[in-house]
């Protein structure tokens, strides 16, 4: 149980375009999902907490107008990287859990390359 | 704030035992997770400790001492596929969102 699906797994886009990443909890409902970013050989950095039916909570230093998060249902959250630039190239990973003290279950991640 | 300290890299021989240590400082504490992350992949959950002591799960065991802010992950009968990064992630009080360190890159050689 507790499977999280993320799509696409890999995307290459041109500078200035937008990219949408989907995260789905397949066998459980998630009122809260989490979006992380990871640069090579670096730790997972929490970008934002996605809340179903309300606005996302962004971590300090993360531009909410650039990284749009929508959590329209209990099983789907999306992250849209708007006007992407090469420095946005990274590994983006979503996660969800069944309860506050439960472990995070991660999607397979999305490797974004902006050319 | 949160502070997590793990060795950057460790090497071990196939079939051996390795212990990966983690010290942490958090604002409040609601447990500690260990995750495994292979290169280019997302992390996978290994263990969760909330009380002091040792939790054993197959070849992997995890230990916690809350008073010392210390945990370790013990891997027995190492296999080549255990070569990965191991992430110690304490769960601070209040937010219930785990904080990840840089992880320990374990290299298992024949």
Coordinates of C-alpha atoms in Angstrom, one line a residue:
Chain A
X1 CA 0.0 0.0 0.0
X2 CA 0.8 3.7 0.0
X3 CA 1.9 4.1 -3.5
X4 CA 2.7 7.5 -5.0
X5 CA 2.9 7.9 -8.7
X6 CA 4.7 10.9 -10.4
X7 CA 4.6 11.8 -14.0
X8 CA 6.6 12.6 -16.2
X9 CA 9.8 10.9 -15.0
X10 CA 11.9 12.9 -17.3
X11 CA 11.3 16.1 -19.3
X12 CA 13.4 18.4 -21.4
X13 CA 12.1 21.9 -22.1
X14 CA 13.3 25.1 -23.6
X15 CA 14.0 28.2 -21.5
X16 CA 10.9 30.3 -20.9
X17 CA 8.4 27.5 -21.2
X18 CA 6.3 25.9 -18.5
X19 CA 6.3 22.4 -17.3
X20 CA 3.7 20.6 -15.2
X21 CA 4.4 17.6 -13.0
X22 CA 1.7 15.4 -11.6
X23 CA 1.7 13.5 -8.3
X24 CA -0.9 11.0 -7.4
X25 CA -1.6 8.9 -4.4
X26 CA -2.9 5.6 -5.9
X27 CA -4.3 3.7 -3.0
X28 CA -4.9 6.3 -0.3
X29 CA -6.2 9.8 0.1
X30 CA -3.7 12.5 0.9
X31 CA -4.9 15.8 2.3
X32 CA -1.3 16.9 2.3
X33 CA 1.5 16.3 -0.2
X34 CA 5.0 17.5 -0.2
X35 CA 7.2 18.8 -3.1
X36 CA 11.0 18.4 -2.8
X37 CA 13.9 19.4 -5.1
X38 CA 17.3 17.8 -5.1
X39 CA 20.4 19.0 -6.9
X40 CA 23.2 16.5 -7.6
X41 CA 24.9 15.2 -4.4
X42 CA 22.8 17.5 -2.3
X43 CA 20.0 16.8 0.2
X44 CA 16.3 16.8 -0.4
X45 CA 15.1 20.3 0.0
X46 CA 11.4 20.9 0.9
X47 CA 9.9 23.4 -1.5
X48 CA 6.3 23.5 -0.4
X49 CA 3.5 21.7 1.3
X50 CA 0.5 21.1 -0.9
X51 CA -2.8 21.3 0.9
X52 CA -6.0 19.9 -0.6
X53 CA -8.5 22.6 -1.2
X54 CA -6.4 25.4 0.0
X55 CA -3.2 27.3 -0.9
X56 CA 0.2 25.7 -0.7
X57 CA 2.6 26.6 2.0
X58 CA 6.0 27.5 0.5
X59 CA 9.4 27.3 2.2
X60 CA 11.5 30.4 2.6
X61 CA 13.2 31.3 -0.6
X62 CA 10.9 29.4 -2.9
X63 CA 9.0 31.7 -5.3
X64 CA 5.3 30.8 -5.2
X65 CA 4.7 32.6 -8.5
X66 CA 7.3 30.5 -10.2
X67 CA 6.4 27.1 -8.7
X68 CA 2.6 26.9 -8.9
X69 CA 1.1 24.2 -6.8
X70 CA -2.5 22.9 -7.2
X71 CA -4.0 20.2 -5.0
X72 CA -7.4 19.9 -6.6
X73 CA -8.4 16.5 -5.1
X74 CA -7.4 14.1 -2.3
X75 CA -5.3 12.1 -4.7
X76 CA -3.7 14.6 -7.0
X77 CA -1.3 17.5 -6.6
X78 CA 0.5 19.3 -9.5
X79 CA 3.6 21.4 -9.6
X80 CA 4.0 23.8 -12.5
X81 CA 7.4 25.3 -13.1
X82 CA 6.7 28.5 -15.0
X83 CA 9.1 30.3 -17.3
X84 CA 11.7 27.7 -16.6
X85 CA 15.4 28.6 -16.7
X86 CA 18.5 26.4 -16.9
X87 CA 19.0 26.9 -13.1
X88 CA 15.7 25.2 -12.5
X89 CA 17.1 22.0 -13.9
X90 CA 16.9 19.6 -11.0
X91 CA 15.3 16.4 -9.7
X92 CA 11.8 17.2 -8.4
X93 CA 10.2 14.6 -6.1
X94 CA 6.7 14.6 -4.6
X95 CA 5.6 12.6 -1.5
X96 CA 2.6 11.9 0.5
X97 CA 1.7 10.1 3.8
X98 CA -1.3 8.5 5.3
X99 CA -1.0 10.5 8.6
X100 CA 1.1 13.0 10.6
X101 CA 3.5 10.4 12.1
X102 CA 3.5 8.1 9.1
X103 CA 6.5 7.9 6.8
X104 CA 6.6 9.8 3.6
X105 CA 6.2 7.7 0.5
X106 CA 7.8 9.2 -2.6
X107 CA 7.0 9.3 -6.2
X108 CA 9.7 8.2 -8.6
X109 CA 10.8 11.8 -9.2
X110 CA 10.9 14.0 -12.3
X111 CA 14.3 14.9 -13.9
X112 CA 13.8 18.3 -15.4
X113 CA 16.4 19.7 -17.9
X114 CA 15.9 23.2 -19.1
X115 CA 17.9 24.0 -22.2
Chain B
X1 CA 16.4 25.0 13.3
X2 CA 17.3 21.5 12.3
X3 CA 20.8 20.1 12.2
X4 CA 21.7 16.6 10.9
X5 CA 25.2 15.1 10.9
X6 CA 26.1 11.9 9.0
X7 CA 29.3 10.7 7.4
X8 CA 29.5 11.7 3.8
X9 CA 30.7 8.4 2.5
X10 CA 31.5 4.9 3.7
X11 CA 32.8 1.8 2.0
X12 CA 32.4 -1.8 3.0
X13 CA 32.9 -5.3 1.6
X14 CA 30.1 -7.5 0.4
X15 CA 28.9 -9.8 3.2
X16 CA 30.1 -7.5 5.9
X17 CA 28.3 -5.4 8.4
X18 CA 28.2 -1.6 8.4
X19 CA 26.9 1.0 10.8
X20 CA 25.8 4.4 9.6
X21 CA 25.6 7.0 12.4
X22 CA 23.5 10.0 12.6
X23 CA 23.3 12.8 15.1
X24 CA 20.6 15.4 15.0
X25 CA 19.2 18.5 16.7
X26 CA 15.6 19.4 16.2
X27 CA 13.0 21.7 17.6
X28 CA 10.9 19.0 19.3
X29 CA 11.0 15.4 18.2
X30 CA 8.5 13.0 16.9
X31 CA 10.6 10.2 15.7
X32 CA 13.3 9.5 13.1
X33 CA 13.1 7.9 9.7
X34 CA 15.8 6.2 7.6
X35 CA 15.5 6.2 3.8
X36 CA 17.5 4.5 1.1
X37 CA 18.1 6.4 -2.2
X38 CA 19.8 4.8 -5.2
X39 CA 21.4 7.2 -7.6
X40 CA 18.9 8.9 -9.8
X41 CA 15.9 7.5 -8.0
X42 CA 13.5 8.7 -5.3
X43 CA 14.0 7.7 -1.6
X44 CA 12.4 4.5 -0.3
X45 CA 11.4 4.1 3.4
X46 CA 13.5 1.8 5.5
X47 CA 12.6 2.3 9.1
X48 CA 11.0 4.5 11.7
X49 CA 12.1 4.9 15.4
X50 CA 10.0 6.8 17.8
X51 CA 11.1 5.2 21.1
X52 CA 14.6 4.5 22.3
X53 CA 16.1 1.1 21.3
X54 CA 16.7 -1.1 18.4
X55 CA 14.2 -1.9 15.7
X56 CA 15.1 -4.9 13.5
X57 CA 13.8 -5.5 10.1
X58 CA 15.5 -8.3 8.2
X59 CA 19.1 -7.3 7.3
X60 CA 18.5 -3.8 8.4
X61 CA 18.2 -2.5 12.0
X62 CA 17.9 1.0 13.3
X63 CA 18.7 2.3 16.8
X64 CA 17.6 5.5 18.5
X65 CA 18.7 7.3 21.6
X66 CA 16.5 10.4 22.1
X67 CA 18.5 11.8 25.0
X68 CA 21.7 11.7 22.9
X69 CA 20.1 12.9 19.7
X70 CA 21.7 9.8 18.1
X71 CA 20.6 7.1 15.7
X72 CA 22.3 4.5 13.6
X73 CA 21.3 2.2 10.7
X74 CA 22.9 -1.2 10.8
X75 CA 23.2 -3.2 7.6
X76 CA 24.1 -6.9 7.8
X77 CA 25.2 -9.3 5.1
X78 CA 25.9 -6.5 2.7
X79 CA 25.0 -7.0 -0.9
X80 CA 26.2 -5.1 -3.9
X81 CA 22.7 -3.7 -4.4
X82 CA 23.0 -2.0 -1.0
X83 CA 25.3 0.6 -2.6
X84 CA 23.2 3.7 -2.2
X85 CA 22.7 6.9 -0.2
X86 CA 21.2 6.5 3.2
X87 CA 19.2 9.4 4.6
X88 CA 18.6 10.1 8.2
X89 CA 15.4 12.2 8.6
X90 CA 14.3 13.3 12.1
X91 CA 10.7 14.4 12.5
X92 CA 10.5 17.7 14.3
X93 CA 7.7 18.5 16.7
X94 CA 4.9 20.6 15.5
X95 CA 5.3 20.4 11.7
X96 CA 5.6 16.6 11.5
X97 CA 7.6 17.2 8.3
X98 CA 10.9 15.2 8.2
X99 CA 14.1 17.1 7.6
X100 CA 16.7 15.4 5.4
X101 CA 20.4 15.6 5.7
X102 CA 22.8 15.0 2.8
X103 CA 22.9 11.4 3.4
X104 CA 25.7 8.8 3.6
X105 CA 26.9 7.4 0.3
X106 CA 27.6 3.7 0.9
X107 CA 29.8 1.9 -1.6
X108 CA 29.8 -1.9 -1.3
X109 CA 32.7 -3.6 -3.1
X110 CA 33.3 -7.3 -3.8

